[in-house]
CSV table of C-alpha atoms and ligand atoms in Angstrom, one decimal:
chain,number,residue,atom,x,y,z
W,1,MET,CA,-8.7,-37.4,16.4
W,2,THR,CA,-9.3,-33.6,16.5
W,3,ASN,CA,-8.8,-31.3,13.8
W,4,LEU,CA,-7.3,-28.2,15.2
W,5,ALA,CA,-7.2,-24.7,13.4
W,6,ALA,CA,-5.8,-21.5,14.4
W,7,VAL,CA,-8.7,-19.1,14.0
W,8,MET,CA,-8.5,-15.2,14.0
W,9,THR,CA,-11.7,-14.3,15.9
W,10,ALA,CA,-10.8,-10.6,15.9
W,11,PRO,CA,-7.9,-8.5,15.1
W,12,GLU,CA,-4.9,-9.6,17.2
W,13,THR,CA,-6.9,-12.3,18.5
W,14,ILE,CA,-6.1,-16.0,17.5
W,15,GLU,CA,-8.1,-19.1,19.2
W,16,LEU,CA,-7.3,-22.8,18.7
W,17,GLN,CA,-10.6,-24.3,17.7
W,18,GLU,CA,-11.7,-27.8,16.5
W,19,ARG,CA,-12.9,-28.1,13.0
W,20,PRO,CA,-15.0,-31.0,11.3
W,21,GLU,CA,-12.9,-33.7,10.0
W,22,PRO,CA,-12.6,-33.0,6.1
W,23,GLU,CA,-13.7,-35.5,3.6
W,24,ALA,CA,-12.6,-35.7,0.0
W,25,GLY,CA,-15.2,-34.9,-2.5
W,26,PRO,CA,-15.0,-35.6,-6.3
W,27,GLY,CA,-11.8,-34.1,-7.6
W,28,GLN,CA,-10.5,-33.2,-4.0
W,29,ALA,CA,-7.8,-34.7,-1.7
W,30,VAL,CA,-7.6,-34.3,2.1
W,31,VAL,CA,-4.2,-33.0,3.0
W,32,ALA,CA,-2.3,-33.0,6.4
W,33,ILE,CA,-1.0,-29.4,6.4
W,34,ARG,CA,2.7,-29.6,7.2
W,35,ALA,CA,4.2,-26.2,6.9
W,36,VAL,CA,2.6,-22.7,6.5
W,37,GLY,CA,4.5,-19.6,5.9
W,38,VAL,CA,3.6,-16.2,7.3
W,39,CYS,CA,3.1,-13.6,4.6
W,40,GLY,CA,2.8,-9.7,5.0
W,41,SER,CA,-0.9,-9.9,3.9
W,42,ASP,CA,-1.6,-12.5,6.9
W,43,VAL,CA,0.0,-10.0,9.1
W,44,SER,CA,-2.2,-7.0,7.8
W,45,PHE,CA,-5.2,-9.1,8.2
W,46,TYR,CA,-4.4,-9.9,11.9
W,47,ARG,CA,-3.5,-6.5,12.7
W,48,TYR,CA,-6.0,-4.3,11.0
W,49,GLY,CA,-8.7,-6.9,10.0
W,50,ARG,CA,-8.5,-5.8,6.4
W,51,ILE,CA,-6.4,-5.3,3.2
W,52,GLY,CA,-8.0,-2.7,0.9
W,53,PRO,CA,-11.4,-4.0,-0.2
W,54,TYR,CA,-11.0,-7.3,1.7
W,55,VAL,CA,-12.3,-6.9,5.2
W,56,VAL,CA,-12.4,-9.8,7.8
W,57,GLN,CA,-16.1,-10.5,8.9
W,58,GLY,CA,-16.4,-13.1,11.5
W,59,ASP,CA,-13.9,-15.7,12.0
W,60,LEU,CA,-11.0,-16.4,9.5
W,61,ILE,CA,-8.1,-18.9,9.3
W,62,LEU,CA,-5.0,-17.4,8.0
W,63,GLY,CA,-2.3,-18.9,6.0
W,64,HIS,CA,-1.8,-19.5,2.1
W,65,GLU,CA,1.9,-20.5,1.9
W,66,VAL,CA,1.3,-24.2,2.3
W,67,SER,CA,2.7,-27.6,1.8
W,68,GLY,CA,1.3,-31.0,3.0
W,69,GLU,CA,1.1,-34.5,2.7
W,70,VAL,CA,-2.0,-36.3,0.9
W,71,LEU,CA,-4.0,-38.5,3.2
W,72,SER,CA,-6.9,-39.5,1.1
W,73,VAL,CA,-8.4,-38.7,-2.4
W,74,GLY,CA,-11.9,-38.6,-3.8
W,75,SER,CA,-13.1,-39.7,-7.1
W,76,GLY,CA,-11.8,-38.7,-10.6
W,77,LEU,CA,-8.3,-37.8,-9.6
W,78,THR,CA,-5.1,-38.5,-11.4
W,79,ASN,CA,-2.4,-36.2,-10.2
W,80,VAL,CA,-1.9,-37.2,-6.6
W,81,VAL,CA,-2.1,-40.4,-4.5
W,82,PRO,CA,-2.1,-40.9,-0.6
W,83,GLY,CA,1.4,-40.3,0.6
W,84,ASP,CA,2.2,-37.8,-1.8
W,85,ARG,CA,4.2,-34.6,-0.4
W,86,VAL,CA,2.7,-31.6,-2.1
W,87,ALA,CA,3.3,-27.9,-2.5
W,88,ILE,CA,-0.1,-26.2,-2.5
W,89,GLU,CA,-1.2,-23.4,-4.8
W,90,PRO,CA,-3.8,-21.1,-2.8
W,91,SER,CA,-5.7,-19.9,-6.0
W,92,MET,CA,-9.1,-21.4,-6.7
W,93,PRO,CA,-10.5,-20.1,-9.9
W,94,ASP,CA,-13.9,-21.1,-11.3
W,95,TRP,CA,-12.1,-22.7,-14.4
W,96,SER,CA,-14.9,-21.9,-16.7
W,97,CYS,CA,-15.1,-17.9,-17.2
W,98,ALA,CA,-13.6,-16.1,-20.3
W,99,GLN,CA,-10.4,-15.4,-18.3
W,100,CYS,CA,-9.7,-19.0,-17.2
W,101,ARG,CA,-10.5,-20.3,-20.8
W,102,ALA,CA,-7.9,-17.7,-22.1
W,103,GLY,CA,-5.3,-19.0,-19.8
W,104,ARG,CA,-5.4,-16.2,-17.2
W,105,TYR,CA,-6.9,-18.1,-14.4
W,106,HIS,CA,-5.2,-15.8,-11.9
W,107,LEU,CA,-7.4,-13.0,-13.2
W,108,CYS,CA,-10.7,-15.1,-12.9
W,109,PRO,CA,-13.3,-12.6,-11.6
W,110,ASN,CA,-14.5,-15.6,-9.4
W,111,LEU,CA,-11.1,-16.5,-8.2
W,112,ARG,CA,-11.2,-17.6,-4.4
W,113,PHE,CA,-8.0,-17.6,-2.6
W,114,LEU,CA,-6.8,-19.2,0.7
W,115,ALA,CA,-6.9,-16.7,3.7
W,116,THR,CA,-8.6,-13.9,1.6
W,117,PRO,CA,-11.8,-13.3,3.3
W,118,PRO,CA,-14.2,-15.1,3.3
W,119,VAL,CA,-12.2,-18.2,2.2
W,120,ASP,CA,-10.3,-19.7,5.1
W,121,GLY,CA,-6.7,-20.3,4.8
W,122,ALA,CA,-4.5,-23.3,5.8
W,123,LEU,CA,-3.5,-22.9,9.7
W,124,VAL,CA,-5.5,-26.2,10.3
W,125,GLN,CA,-4.5,-29.7,10.6
W,126,ARG,CA,-6.3,-31.3,7.8
W,127,MET,CA,-8.3,-29.7,4.9
W,128,ALA,CA,-9.9,-30.9,1.6
W,129,LEU,CA,-8.6,-29.3,-1.3
W,130,ASP,CA,-9.2,-29.2,-5.2
W,131,ALA,CA,-6.5,-31.6,-6.4
W,132,ARG,CA,-5.7,-29.2,-9.2
W,133,MET,CA,-4.0,-27.0,-6.4
W,134,LEU,CA,-1.7,-29.8,-5.4
W,135,PHE,CA,1.7,-30.3,-6.8
W,136,PRO,CA,4.1,-33.2,-5.8
W,137,MET,CA,7.3,-32.6,-4.6
W,138,PRO,CA,10.4,-34.6,-5.0
W,139,ASP,CA,11.6,-36.3,-1.9
W,140,SER,CA,14.7,-33.9,-1.7
W,141,MET,CA,12.4,-30.9,-1.1
W,142,THR,CA,11.4,-30.2,2.5
W,143,PHE,CA,7.9,-28.9,3.6
W,144,GLU,CA,9.4,-25.6,4.2
W,145,GLU,CA,10.6,-25.3,0.7
W,146,GLY,CA,7.3,-26.4,-0.5
W,147,ALA,CA,5.5,-23.8,1.4
W,148,ILE,CA,8.0,-21.0,0.0
W,149,VAL,CA,7.0,-21.9,-3.7
W,150,GLU,CA,4.0,-19.4,-3.2
W,151,PRO,CA,6.2,-16.3,-2.4
W,152,LEU,CA,8.8,-17.5,-4.9
W,153,SER,CA,6.0,-17.9,-7.4
W,154,VAL,CA,5.3,-13.9,-7.2
W,155,GLY,CA,9.0,-13.5,-8.1
W,156,LEU,CA,8.9,-15.9,-11.1
W,157,TRP,CA,5.7,-14.5,-12.4
W,158,GLY,CA,7.2,-11.0,-12.0
W,159,CYS,CA,10.1,-12.0,-14.1
W,160,GLN,CA,8.0,-13.4,-16.9
W,161,ARG,CA,5.7,-10.2,-16.8
W,162,ALA,CA,8.9,-8.0,-17.2
W,163,GLY,CA,9.9,-10.3,-20.1
W,164,LEU,CA,13.3,-11.2,-18.4
W,165,ARG,CA,15.7,-12.6,-20.7
W,166,PRO,CA,19.3,-14.3,-20.1
W,167,GLY,CA,21.9,-11.7,-19.9
W,168,ASP,CA,19.8,-8.8,-18.6
W,169,ASP,CA,21.0,-6.5,-15.6
W,170,VAL,CA,18.1,-6.5,-13.0
W,171,LEU,CA,17.3,-4.1,-10.2
W,172,VAL,CA,15.1,-5.2,-7.5
W,173,THR,CA,13.8,-2.5,-5.0
W,174,GLY,CA,12.7,-4.0,-1.7
W,175,ALA,CA,14.8,-6.8,0.0
W,176,GLY,CA,11.9,-8.4,2.1
W,177,PRO,CA,11.0,-12.0,1.3
W,178,VAL,CA,9.4,-11.2,-1.9
W,179,GLY,CA,12.3,-9.0,-3.2
W,180,LEU,CA,14.9,-11.8,-2.2
W,181,LEU,CA,12.7,-14.4,-4.0
W,182,ALA,CA,12.3,-12.2,-6.9
W,183,ALA,CA,16.0,-11.7,-7.0
W,184,GLU,CA,16.6,-15.5,-6.7
W,185,SER,CA,14.1,-15.8,-9.5
W,186,ALA,CA,16.0,-13.3,-11.7
W,187,ARG,CA,19.2,-15.0,-11.3
W,188,ALA,CA,17.8,-18.6,-11.9
W,189,LEU,CA,16.2,-17.2,-15.1
W,190,GLY,CA,19.5,-16.0,-16.5
W,191,ALA,CA,20.0,-12.5,-15.3
W,192,ARG,CA,23.6,-11.4,-15.7
W,193,THR,CA,23.7,-9.2,-12.6
W,194,VAL,CA,21.0,-8.7,-9.8
W,195,THR,CA,21.2,-5.6,-7.6
W,196,ILE,CA,18.8,-5.3,-4.4
W,197,THR,CA,17.9,-2.1,-2.8
W,198,ASP,CA,16.3,-1.5,0.7
W,199,VAL,CA,16.3,1.0,3.7
W,200,VAL,CA,16.7,-1.9,6.2
W,201,ARG,CA,20.3,-3.0,6.5
W,202,GLU,CA,19.5,-6.6,8.1
W,203,ARG,CA,17.7,-7.3,4.9
W,204,LEU,CA,20.5,-6.3,2.7
W,205,GLU,CA,22.8,-8.3,4.7
W,206,VAL,CA,20.7,-11.4,3.9
W,207,ALA,CA,20.7,-10.3,0.2
W,208,SER,CA,24.4,-9.9,0.2
W,209,ARG,CA,25.0,-13.4,1.7
W,210,HIS,CA,23.0,-14.6,-1.4
W,211,GLY,CA,25.4,-13.1,-3.6
W,212,PHE,CA,23.5,-10.1,-4.8
W,213,ARG,CA,24.8,-6.5,-5.1
W,214,VAL,CA,23.2,-4.4,-2.5
W,215,GLU,CA,22.5,-0.9,-2.2
W,216,VAL,CA,20.9,1.4,0.4
W,217,SER,CA,17.7,2.9,-1.1
W,218,GLY,CA,18.1,6.5,-2.3
W,219,SER,CA,21.9,6.2,-2.2
W,220,ALA,CA,22.7,5.2,-5.7
W,221,ASP,CA,24.9,8.2,-6.2
W,222,SER,CA,26.5,8.9,-3.0
W,223,ALA,CA,26.5,6.1,-0.5
W,224,GLU,CA,26.6,2.8,-2.2
W,225,THR,CA,27.5,-0.1,0.1
W,226,ASP,CA,31.0,-1.5,-0.2
W,227,SER,CA,30.0,-4.4,-2.0
W,228,ALA,CA,28.2,-2.6,-4.6
W,229,LYS,CA,31.1,-0.3,-5.1
W,230,THR,CA,33.5,-3.1,-5.6
W,231,ASP,CA,31.4,-5.2,-7.7
W,232,SER,CA,30.3,-2.6,-10.1
W,233,PRO,CA,33.0,0.1,-10.5
W,234,ALA,CA,32.1,1.4,-14.1
W,235,ARG,CA,28.3,1.2,-14.1
W,236,SER,CA,26.4,4.3,-14.6
W,237,ALA,CA,23.2,4.4,-12.4
W,238,ALA,CA,20.6,4.1,-15.5
W,239,THR,CA,21.7,1.0,-17.4
W,240,TYR,CA,19.4,-1.6,-15.9
W,241,ASP,CA,17.4,-3.8,-18.3
W,242,VAL,CA,14.8,-4.9,-15.9
W,243,LEU,CA,13.2,-3.4,-12.7
W,244,LEU,CA,11.4,-5.6,-10.3
W,245,GLU,CA,9.5,-3.2,-7.9
W,246,CYS,CA,8.8,-5.2,-4.8
W,247,SER,CA,8.7,-2.5,-2.1
W,248,GLY,CA,5.4,-0.8,-2.6
W,249,ALA,CA,7.3,2.2,-1.1
W,250,PRO,CA,6.3,5.7,-2.2
W,251,GLY,CA,8.5,6.9,-5.1
W,252,ALA,CA,10.2,3.6,-5.5
W,253,LEU,CA,8.5,2.9,-8.8
W,254,ALA,CA,9.4,6.2,-10.1
W,255,ASP,CA,12.9,6.1,-8.9
W,256,GLY,CA,13.5,2.5,-10.3
W,257,LEU,CA,12.2,3.5,-13.6
W,258,GLY,CA,14.6,6.3,-13.8
W,259,ARG,CA,17.5,3.7,-13.6
W,260,LEU,CA,16.2,1.8,-16.6
W,261,GLY,CA,18.0,2.1,-19.9
W,262,PRO,CA,16.2,2.4,-23.2
W,263,ALA,CA,13.6,-0.5,-23.9
W,264,GLY,CA,13.8,-1.3,-20.3
W,265,ARG,CA,11.1,-3.4,-18.8
W,266,ALA,CA,9.4,-3.1,-15.2
W,267,ALA,CA,7.3,-5.4,-13.4
W,268,VAL,CA,5.3,-3.7,-10.4
W,269,ILE,CA,5.1,-6.4,-7.7
W,270,GLY,CA,4.9,-4.5,-4.6
W,271,ILE,CA,1.4,-3.0,-4.1
W,272,SER,CA,1.4,0.7,-3.6
W,273,LYS,CA,-0.9,2.3,-1.2
W,274,GLN,CA,-0.9,5.5,-3.3
W,275,ASN,CA,-0.8,6.7,-7.0
W,276,ALA,CA,2.5,7.2,-8.5
W,277,ASP,CA,3.8,10.4,-10.3
W,278,LEU,CA,5.7,9.1,-13.2
W,279,PRO,CA,8.0,10.9,-15.6
W,280,LEU,CA,6.0,9.8,-18.7
W,281,HIS,CA,8.0,11.9,-21.0
W,282,THR,CA,11.3,10.3,-20.1
W,283,LEU,CA,9.5,6.9,-20.2
W,284,ASN,CA,8.0,7.5,-23.6
W,285,TRP,CA,11.3,8.5,-25.0
W,286,ASN,CA,13.0,5.3,-23.8
W,287,GLU,CA,10.1,3.1,-24.6
W,288,ILE,CA,9.9,1.8,-21.2
W,289,THR,CA,7.3,-1.0,-20.5
W,290,ILE,CA,5.6,-1.3,-17.2
W,291,SER,CA,3.7,-4.6,-16.4
W,292,MET,CA,1.6,-4.9,-13.3
W,293,VAL,CA,1.7,-8.2,-11.4
W,294,SER,CA,-1.4,-9.7,-9.6
W,295,ARG,CA,-0.2,-12.8,-8.0
W,296,TYR,CA,0.9,-15.5,-10.7
W,297,GLN,CA,-0.2,-18.2,-12.8
W,298,ASN,CA,1.4,-21.6,-13.6
W,299,THR,CA,4.5,-21.1,-11.6
W,300,TRP,CA,4.4,-24.2,-9.1
W,301,PRO,CA,6.0,-26.8,-11.7
W,302,LEU,CA,8.8,-24.3,-12.3
W,303,GLY,CA,9.1,-23.4,-8.8
W,304,ILE,CA,9.5,-26.9,-7.7
W,305,ALA,CA,11.9,-27.7,-10.6
W,306,LEU,CA,14.2,-24.6,-9.6
W,307,ILE,CA,14.3,-25.3,-5.9
W,308,SER,CA,14.8,-29.1,-6.2
W,309,SER,CA,17.6,-28.4,-8.8
W,310,GLY,CA,19.3,-26.2,-6.5
W,311,ARG,CA,19.0,-23.3,-8.9
W,312,ILE,CA,17.0,-21.3,-6.1
W,313,ASP,CA,18.8,-20.6,-3.0
W,314,LEU,CA,16.6,-20.4,-0.1
W,315,THR,CA,19.3,-20.2,2.6
W,316,GLY,CA,18.4,-17.9,5.5
W,317,VAL,CA,14.8,-17.4,4.1
W,318,HIS,CA,13.1,-19.5,6.9
W,319,THR,CA,14.3,-17.9,10.0
W,320,HIS,CA,11.6,-18.7,12.8
W,321,SER,CA,9.5,-21.5,13.7
W,322,PHE,CA,6.3,-21.9,15.6
W,323,PRO,CA,3.7,-24.6,16.7
W,324,LEU,CA,0.1,-24.2,15.8
W,325,ALA,CA,-0.7,-22.6,19.3
W,326,GLU,CA,1.8,-19.9,18.9
W,327,THR,CA,0.3,-18.6,15.8
W,328,ALA,CA,-0.2,-15.2,17.2
W,329,ALA,CA,3.4,-14.9,18.1
W,330,ALA,CA,4.5,-15.8,14.4
W,331,LEU,CA,2.3,-13.1,13.2
W,332,ALA,CA,3.6,-10.6,15.5
W,333,ILE,CA,7.4,-11.3,15.4
W,334,GLY,CA,8.2,-9.4,12.0
W,335,ALA,CA,7.2,-6.2,13.8
W,336,SER,CA,9.7,-6.5,16.7
W,337,ASP,CA,12.6,-8.6,15.2
W,338,PRO,CA,14.4,-7.2,12.1
W,339,SER,CA,16.1,-10.5,11.6
W,340,ALA,CA,12.9,-12.1,10.9
W,341,VAL,CA,12.4,-12.9,7.3
W,342,LYS,CA,10.0,-15.9,7.0
W,343,SER,CA,8.2,-17.5,10.0
W,344,ILE,CA,6.7,-21.0,9.4
W,345,ILE,CA,4.0,-22.4,11.5
W,346,TYR,CA,3.6,-26.2,11.8
W,347,PRO,CA,0.0,-27.2,12.2
W,348,GLN,CA,0.8,-30.8,13.1
W,349,ASP,CA,2.8,-29.7,16.1
W,350,VAL,CA,0.1,-28.0,18.5
W,351,GLU,CA,2.0,-26.8,21.6
W,352,ALA,CA,5.6,-27.4,20.8
W,353,LEU,CA,7.8,-28.3,17.9
W,354,ALA,CA,8.4,-32.0,17.2
W,355,ARG,CA,11.4,-31.3,15.0
E,401,ZN,ZN1,-12.5,-18.0,-14.2
């Protein structure tokens, strides 16, 4: 039996290669990877060979939004058994440093992460993983939903970092997959209203179908969409309790902060490419809190519970499906098709989709 992987050998080049059959060491399980979501970071590595300080050197396997099925387990394992269907957390901290011992394993200075160079990701048919990264899912959850626990986790952790409380009015800037899932997180955690802004109308249409208020970015005063107008006739622009900045767009943070009321709380989820010019006097006066977000911690059990209980609506998030041999097409489609929200690659299907 071959163990095929989609390997990025150079920017914009993916080759199918055979990898050694994995074995489960102590504390590990071998997992058949069943679904891998395509993330913007995968696309950036594919196109440019780098993201900030992370530069791809040599071959790299992409993919960190992952679910699968446990095939075999090594010694010393209690949380999974062969046959378990699992959602997979891509973080691999050292579990021993001061940050890990303080309960902040996501800030571990020795953190390794699937598909962040030089660590390979999960676009492979079978791989051995630390069982602490594996979270069994109920039968009602699909492998696609299991993979989406990863981007959902960004939203869940952002809401926690923002101190979101039931009854809050929430503004989400950016309606891509992360923004949409952050909005779903906010609603599941008790937000009273959730408004999403973006410049791309196709994205706002998806958000609107999820029942969120939508608004074209930069149009708060003059050109709100119809649904925003009818849903919120009496709101002034500056009364949100929580901002979840998911776009990373220049100016989005400053604009969003300007729409928070006194004691407003913001979580910065989108990673901006430049420094922000913020109105500190106004932020001081209103005691605005800004929390930065670096991935997530301890969100898989919550994500699985919210999805499997129907509190998170993933309708329309998974839009495109690809077999392993079409990984390059999966990585490229977002640039050409504005209807693409989340592409999923199926490593067990090599040339064609068996579903
Ligand atoms: Zn650590």
